[in-house]
Coordinates of C-alpha atoms and ligand atoms in Angstrom, one line a residue:
M1 CA -30.2 -14.4 23.7
T2 CA -28.7 -10.9 23.7
K3 CA -29.9 -9.9 20.2
G4 CA -31.3 -6.4 20.1
W5 CA -30.4 -5.7 23.7
K6 CA -29.4 -2.1 24.4
T7 CA -26.3 -1.2 26.3
R8 CA -27.7 -1.0 29.8
T9 CA -29.4 -4.4 29.5
K10 CA -26.3 -6.0 28.3
L11 CA -24.3 -4.5 31.1
V12 CA -26.5 -6.1 33.7
H13 CA -27.1 -9.5 32.1
Q14 CA -24.8 -10.4 29.2
G15 CA -22.5 -13.4 29.7
I16 CA -24.0 -14.6 33.0
R17 CA -23.3 -18.2 33.8
R18 CA -25.3 -19.6 36.7
S19 CA -24.3 -22.6 38.7
Q20 CA -26.8 -25.3 39.8
Y21 CA -27.7 -23.0 42.7
G22 CA -29.2 -20.3 40.5
E23 CA -27.3 -17.5 42.3
M24 CA -28.5 -13.9 41.5
A25 CA -25.0 -12.3 41.8
E26 CA -22.4 -13.7 39.5
A27 CA -20.4 -16.3 41.3
I28 CA -16.7 -15.9 42.0
F29 CA -15.0 -19.1 40.9
L30 CA -11.9 -18.7 43.1
T31 CA -10.1 -21.7 41.8
Q32 CA -7.0 -22.1 39.7
G33 CA -8.0 -25.5 38.4
F34 CA -10.9 -27.8 37.5
A35 CA -11.4 -31.5 38.3
Y36 CA -12.3 -33.8 35.4
P37 CA -14.9 -36.5 35.8
D38 CA -12.5 -39.1 34.3
A39 CA -9.1 -39.3 32.5
E40 CA -10.8 -39.5 29.1
S41 CA -12.5 -36.1 29.8
A42 CA -9.2 -34.5 30.8
E43 CA -7.6 -35.8 27.6
A44 CA -10.5 -34.5 25.5
R45 CA -10.5 -31.1 27.1
F46 CA -6.8 -30.6 26.4
V47 CA -7.5 -31.4 22.7
Q48 CA -10.4 -29.0 22.5
A49 CA -12.1 -27.4 25.4
G50 CA -15.9 -26.8 25.0
A51 CA -17.4 -23.4 25.7
D52 CA -18.2 -24.3 29.3
E53 CA -15.1 -26.2 29.9
F54 CA -12.0 -24.8 31.7
I55 CA -8.5 -26.1 32.3
Y56 CA -6.5 -23.6 34.3
A57 CA -7.3 -20.1 35.5
R58 CA -4.4 -18.6 33.5
Y59 CA -6.2 -19.9 30.4
G60 CA -9.7 -19.0 31.5
N61 CA -12.1 -19.2 34.4
P62 CA -15.9 -19.0 34.5
T63 CA -16.0 -15.6 36.3
T64 CA -13.4 -14.1 34.0
R65 CA -15.3 -15.5 31.0
M66 CA -18.5 -13.8 32.2
F67 CA -16.6 -10.5 32.3
E68 CA -15.1 -11.1 28.8
E69 CA -18.5 -11.9 27.3
R70 CA -20.1 -8.8 28.9
I71 CA -17.4 -6.4 27.8
A72 CA -17.3 -7.8 24.3
G73 CA -21.0 -7.4 24.1
L74 CA -20.6 -3.7 25.2
E75 CA -17.8 -3.0 22.8
G76 CA -19.5 -4.8 19.9
T77 CA -16.6 -7.2 19.2
E78 CA -16.9 -10.9 18.8
D79 CA -14.6 -11.7 21.8
A80 CA -12.3 -10.2 24.4
F81 CA -9.4 -11.4 26.6
A82 CA -9.2 -10.1 30.2
T83 CA -5.8 -9.2 31.6
A84 CA -4.2 -8.5 34.9
S85 CA -3.8 -4.7 34.3
G86 CA -4.3 -2.2 31.6
M87 CA -0.6 -2.4 30.8
A88 CA -0.8 -6.2 30.4
A89 CA -3.5 -5.5 27.8
V90 CA -1.4 -2.9 26.0
N91 CA 1.7 -5.1 26.1
G92 CA -0.3 -8.2 25.0
A93 CA -2.1 -6.4 22.2
L94 CA 1.2 -5.0 20.8
V95 CA 3.7 -7.9 21.3
S96 CA 1.3 -10.7 20.4
G97 CA 1.0 -9.5 16.8
L98 CA 4.5 -8.2 16.1
K99 CA 7.9 -9.7 15.3
A100 CA 11.4 -8.4 14.6
G101 CA 11.6 -6.2 11.5
D102 CA 7.9 -5.0 11.7
H103 CA 7.1 -1.3 11.5
V104 CA 4.7 0.4 13.9
V105 CA 3.3 3.9 13.8
S106 CA 2.2 5.4 17.1
A107 CA 0.8 8.7 18.4
R108 CA 3.3 10.5 20.5
A109 CA 1.0 11.6 23.3
L110 CA 0.9 8.4 25.4
F111 CA 0.5 7.2 28.9
G112 CA 4.1 6.8 30.3
S113 CA 4.1 3.0 30.5
C114 CA 2.7 2.7 27.0
L115 CA 5.6 5.0 25.8
Y116 CA 8.0 2.6 27.6
I117 CA 6.7 -0.4 25.6
L118 CA 6.8 1.4 22.3
E119 CA 10.1 3.3 22.8
D120 CA 12.0 0.7 24.8
V121 CA 10.6 -2.8 24.7
L122 CA 9.6 -3.0 21.0
G123 CA 12.9 -1.5 19.9
R124 CA 14.9 -4.0 21.8
F125 CA 13.2 -6.8 19.9
G126 CA 13.8 -5.2 16.5
V127 CA 10.4 -3.5 15.9
N128 CA 10.7 -0.1 14.3
V129 CA 8.4 2.6 15.7
T130 CA 7.6 5.9 14.1
F131 CA 6.0 8.5 16.3
V132 CA 3.5 11.1 15.0
D133 CA 1.3 13.9 16.4
G134 CA -1.9 11.9 16.7
E135 CA -4.2 14.7 15.7
D136 CA -2.3 15.5 12.5
L137 CA -3.5 13.3 9.7
E138 CA -0.7 14.4 7.3
Q139 CA 1.8 13.0 9.7
W140 CA 0.0 9.6 9.8
K141 CA -0.2 9.6 6.0
A142 CA 3.6 10.2 5.8
A143 CA 4.5 7.7 8.4
V144 CA 2.4 4.7 7.4
K145 CA 4.4 2.6 4.9
P146 CA 3.6 -0.6 3.0
E147 CA 5.6 -2.5 5.6
T148 CA 3.6 -1.0 8.5
K149 CA 2.0 -3.8 10.5
L150 CA 0.3 -1.9 13.3
V151 CA -0.8 1.5 14.3
F152 CA -1.4 2.5 17.9
F153 CA -2.9 5.5 19.6
E154 CA -4.9 6.7 22.6
S155 CA -8.2 7.9 21.1
M156 CA -8.2 10.8 23.7
S157 CA -4.9 11.7 25.1
N158 CA -3.7 12.1 28.7
P159 CA -3.8 14.8 30.2
T160 CA -4.5 17.3 27.4
L161 CA -7.6 15.6 25.9
Q162 CA -6.6 15.6 22.3
L163 CA -8.5 13.4 20.0
V164 CA -7.3 11.1 17.2
D165 CA -9.7 10.8 14.3
I166 CA -10.2 7.0 14.4
K167 CA -12.1 6.8 11.1
S168 CA -9.4 8.7 9.1
V169 CA -6.4 7.0 10.7
A170 CA -8.0 3.5 10.3
E171 CA -8.5 4.3 6.5
I172 CA -4.8 5.2 6.2
A173 CA -3.7 2.1 8.1
H174 CA -6.1 -0.3 6.4
A175 CA -4.9 0.8 3.0
V176 CA -1.6 -1.0 3.8
G177 CA -3.3 -3.8 5.8
A178 CA -2.0 -2.6 9.2
L179 CA -3.9 -3.5 12.4
V180 CA -5.5 -0.6 14.2
V181 CA -5.0 -0.9 17.9
V182 CA -6.7 1.8 20.1
D183 CA -6.2 2.5 23.8
N184 CA -9.7 3.8 24.5
V185 CA -9.5 4.4 28.2
F186 CA -10.4 8.1 28.2
A187 CA -13.1 7.7 25.6
T188 CA -14.8 4.9 27.7
P189 CA -16.7 2.0 26.0
I190 CA -19.9 3.9 26.8
F191 CA -19.3 6.9 24.5
S192 CA -16.9 5.4 22.0
R193 CA -17.9 3.4 19.0
A194 CA -14.2 2.8 18.0
V195 CA -14.9 -0.6 16.3
E196 CA -17.6 0.9 14.0
Q197 CA -15.1 3.7 13.2
G198 CA -12.4 1.3 12.1
A199 CA -10.5 0.0 15.2
D200 CA -9.5 -3.6 14.9
V201 CA -8.4 -4.1 18.5
V202 CA -9.6 -1.9 21.4
I203 CA -7.9 -1.9 24.8
Y204 CA -9.0 -0.7 28.2
S205 CA -7.4 -0.3 31.5
T206 CA -10.4 -1.6 33.4
T207 CA -8.8 -0.1 36.5
K208 CA -10.4 3.2 35.5
H209 CA -14.1 3.7 34.6
I210 CA -15.0 -0.1 34.4
D211 CA -14.0 -0.8 38.0
G212 CA -15.0 2.7 38.8
Q213 CA -14.5 2.5 42.5
G214 CA -10.7 2.4 42.8
R215 CA -10.5 -1.3 43.9
A216 CA -8.7 -3.4 41.4
L217 CA -6.2 -3.3 38.6
G218 CA -7.3 -4.9 35.4
G219 CA -7.4 -4.7 31.6
V220 CA -9.0 -6.1 28.5
I221 CA -8.3 -6.6 24.8
C222 CA -11.3 -6.7 22.5
G223 CA -11.3 -7.9 18.9
T224 CA -12.5 -10.5 16.5
R225 CA -12.7 -14.1 17.7
E226 CA -10.0 -15.1 15.3
H227 CA -7.6 -12.4 16.5
I228 CA -8.4 -12.8 20.2
R229 CA -8.2 -16.6 20.3
K230 CA -5.5 -17.2 17.7
V231 CA -3.1 -14.3 18.3
V232 CA -3.8 -12.7 21.7
E233 CA -4.8 -15.7 23.9
P234 CA -1.8 -17.9 23.2
Y235 CA 0.5 -15.0 24.1
M236 CA -1.4 -13.9 27.2
K237 CA -2.1 -17.3 28.6
H238 CA 1.5 -18.5 28.2
T239 CA 3.1 -15.3 29.5
G240 CA 1.0 -15.0 32.7
G241 CA -1.0 -11.7 32.3
S242 CA -4.5 -13.1 32.8
M243 CA -7.1 -11.4 35.0
S244 CA -7.8 -13.0 38.4
P245 CA -11.4 -14.2 39.0
M246 CA -11.7 -11.9 42.0
T247 CA -11.0 -8.9 39.8
A248 CA -13.4 -10.1 37.1
W249 CA -16.1 -10.4 39.7
M250 CA -15.5 -6.8 40.9
H251 CA -15.5 -5.6 37.3
L252 CA -18.7 -7.5 36.4
H253 CA -20.4 -5.4 39.2
G254 CA -18.6 -2.3 37.9
L255 CA -20.0 -2.9 34.4
A256 CA -23.6 -3.1 35.7
T257 CA -23.5 0.6 36.6
L258 CA -21.0 1.8 34.0
D259 CA -23.4 3.5 31.7
L260 CA -25.1 5.4 34.5
R261 CA -21.8 6.4 36.0
C262 CA -20.2 7.6 32.8
R263 CA -23.2 9.7 31.8
A264 CA -23.3 11.3 35.3
M265 CA -19.6 12.0 35.1
A266 CA -19.8 13.5 31.6
D267 CA -22.8 15.7 32.6
G268 CA -20.8 16.9 35.6
A269 CA -17.7 17.5 33.5
L270 CA -19.6 19.7 31.1
K271 CA -21.1 21.7 33.9
I272 CA -17.6 22.1 35.5
A273 CA -16.0 23.1 32.2
K274 CA -18.6 25.8 31.6
A275 CA -18.2 27.1 35.2
L276 CA -14.4 27.4 34.8
E277 CA -14.4 28.8 31.3
S278 CA -15.0 32.4 32.3
H279 CA -13.2 32.2 35.7
D280 CA -10.6 35.0 36.1
K281 CA -8.1 32.7 37.8
I282 CA -8.2 30.1 35.0
S283 CA -6.1 30.8 31.9
K284 CA -7.3 27.8 29.8
V285 CA -10.0 25.1 30.0
I286 CA -9.6 22.0 27.9
Y287 CA -12.8 20.0 27.4
P288 CA -13.8 18.5 24.1
G289 CA -17.5 19.1 25.0
L290 CA -16.9 22.9 24.9
E291 CA -17.2 24.7 21.6
S292 CA -13.9 26.4 22.3
H293 CA -12.1 23.0 22.0
P294 CA -10.4 22.9 18.6
Q295 CA -11.7 19.3 18.1
H296 CA -15.2 19.9 19.4
A297 CA -16.8 18.8 16.1
L298 CA -14.7 15.6 16.0
A299 CA -15.6 14.9 19.7
M300 CA -19.3 15.2 18.9
E301 CA -19.0 13.0 15.9
Q302 CA -16.8 10.4 17.5
L303 CA -18.2 10.3 21.1
G304 CA -21.3 12.5 21.2
V305 CA -20.1 14.1 24.5
G306 CA -16.9 15.7 25.8
G307 CA -16.0 12.8 28.2
T308 CA -15.5 12.5 31.9
L309 CA -12.3 14.5 32.4
V310 CA -11.6 18.2 32.2
A311 CA -8.1 19.8 32.1
F312 CA -7.5 23.4 33.0
E313 CA -4.7 25.8 33.7
V314 CA -4.6 27.8 37.0
K315 CA -3.0 31.2 36.5
G316 CA 0.2 31.5 38.5
G317 CA 2.0 28.2 37.7
K318 CA 2.9 25.5 40.2
D319 CA 2.4 27.5 43.4
A320 CA -1.1 28.5 42.4
A321 CA -1.9 25.0 41.3
F322 CA -0.7 23.5 44.6
R323 CA -2.7 26.1 46.6
F324 CA -5.8 25.2 44.6
L325 CA -5.3 21.5 45.0
N326 CA -4.6 21.8 48.8
A327 CA -7.8 23.8 49.2
L328 CA -10.1 21.2 47.6
E329 CA -12.6 19.7 50.0
I330 CA -14.4 17.1 47.9
A331 CA -12.0 16.2 45.1
C332 CA -9.1 14.0 46.2
I333 CA -5.5 14.6 45.1
S334 CA -4.6 11.3 43.4
N335 CA -3.7 9.9 40.0
N336 CA -6.4 7.4 39.1
L337 CA -9.3 8.5 36.8
G338 CA -12.8 7.3 36.0
D339 CA -13.4 6.8 39.7
A340 CA -16.7 7.5 41.5
K341 CA -14.7 10.0 43.6
T342 CA -13.6 13.1 41.8
I343 CA -9.8 13.2 41.5
A344 CA -7.5 16.1 40.8
T345 CA -4.1 15.5 39.4
H346 CA -1.1 17.8 38.9
P347 CA 0.5 16.0 35.8
A348 CA 3.7 18.1 35.7
T349 CA 4.8 16.9 39.2
T350 CA 3.3 13.4 39.3
T351 CA 2.1 11.3 36.3
H352 CA 4.3 13.2 33.8
Q353 CA 7.1 14.3 36.2
R354 CA 9.8 12.2 34.4
L355 CA 9.2 13.8 31.0
P356 CA 12.0 16.2 30.0
Q357 CA 10.9 19.9 29.9
D358 CA 10.8 20.1 26.1
Q359 CA 8.4 17.1 25.9
K360 CA 6.2 18.6 28.7
D361 CA 6.1 21.8 26.7
A362 CA 5.3 20.0 23.4
L363 CA 2.4 18.1 25.1
G364 CA 1.1 21.2 26.8
I365 CA 1.8 20.0 30.4
S366 CA 2.4 23.4 32.0
P367 CA 3.1 24.0 35.7
G368 CA -0.5 25.3 36.2
L369 CA -2.2 22.4 34.5
I370 CA -4.7 20.3 36.5
R371 CA -6.3 17.1 35.2
F372 CA -9.7 16.7 36.8
S373 CA -11.5 13.3 36.6
V374 CA -15.1 14.1 37.4
G375 CA -16.8 11.6 39.7
I376 CA -20.4 10.9 40.4
E377 CA -20.9 13.4 43.2
D378 CA -23.5 16.1 42.8
A379 CA -22.1 18.4 40.1
D380 CA -23.2 21.5 41.9
D381 CA -21.2 20.5 45.0
L382 CA -18.2 19.9 42.8
V383 CA -18.5 23.3 41.1
A384 CA -18.8 24.9 44.6
D385 CA -15.7 23.0 45.7
L386 CA -13.8 24.3 42.7
M387 CA -14.9 27.9 43.3
Q388 CA -14.0 27.9 46.9
A389 CA -10.6 26.3 46.1
L390 CA -9.9 29.0 43.5
E391 CA -10.6 31.6 46.1
E392 CA -7.4 30.4 47.8
V393 CA -5.3 31.0 44.7
Ligands
PLP1 C1 -4.2 3.8 33.2 C2 -3.9 3.7 31.8 C3 -3.2 2.6 31.3 C4 -2.6 1.5 32.2 O1 -3.5 0.8 32.9 P1 -3.2 0.1 34.3 O2 -4.5 -0.6 34.6 O3 -2.7 1.1 35.3 O4 -2.1 -0.9 34.0 C5 -3.0 2.5 29.9 N1 -3.4 3.5 29.1 C6 -4.1 4.5 29.6 C7 -4.6 5.6 28.6 C8 -4.4 4.7 30.9 O5 -5.1 5.7 31.4

């Protein structure tokens, strides 16, 4: 029934399951279990559950299933598995497909918790991980070996917004039969076409743009039906990282407005990046939508826009950055992103505080750097807020 539907139609309707009451809003099935009409049905369902049959909420739930079908429709994958957080999705996507002795190649610029899984957890279970600079294709070529089972990267990195060329890295990985797993949070499922470009498995922290209103933690793993149901689902459902029906319900309503919100955020981000580019208290603006970004052409090819975040460096280091942050009147100081509310983050002292100085330097996380997640407020108001806060620097 969804054939030919465009994104915004899918986001409102795809995957809906209506009960006998014909409710308009998707129902929350706040139940861990399901009663069977008779013992024979229970036996049959444990052998092979039908598409509308559920056993236990850790395995699946009608509300969660609606969310999985809607996000798979958006992503353009056959199936998806919803998880309790973005990290449950990253962990599930990596661990479910790996065993001791396997080799993994990963981009170095990673969300702190992703780095913990790749550096610490996988190593303890005998998986070898080689790290590369994600934007350097020569390093990917040198690192991927015949025994490489999986490659992993964030398609747009946090907080310095470097892009990985999905198509080229997928070609390198697929030449040896490695699975391409992409953490696509910053790119968003609205702008990215990661699967078309060669990703096999795409992961989101749905805590970010998909919830979009700072309410619930969640995650999702998207891929082929075979991979999701045969590899990912057994691992997730038996290790306990499934999404709750309450979260799935909130995220279904988040999806309905996701396209509108992401486009408003990206329009605002471009306006803000342009306004900051020539400001005399700013030493650097990083926004893939600006022609000055070294990967502008790749961003346009891969995403068509610059995304919903802007990073910039306030002249004068930490003191100046803090004075700027404390003077903001609309933007909140916080560390989420993709929220309806604009959020300003000082990575060096918060999200990336634990990194040793040499790694901060290598990743470009300077004392003056601000990560700015643009919300859906009026962009002119946001620019005015930035300008008045910069006056305080
Ligand atoms: C937030 C985030 C995660 C982790 O998601 P949670 O929902 O916080 O568990 C993973 N990767 C990236 C790129 C993120 O931004």
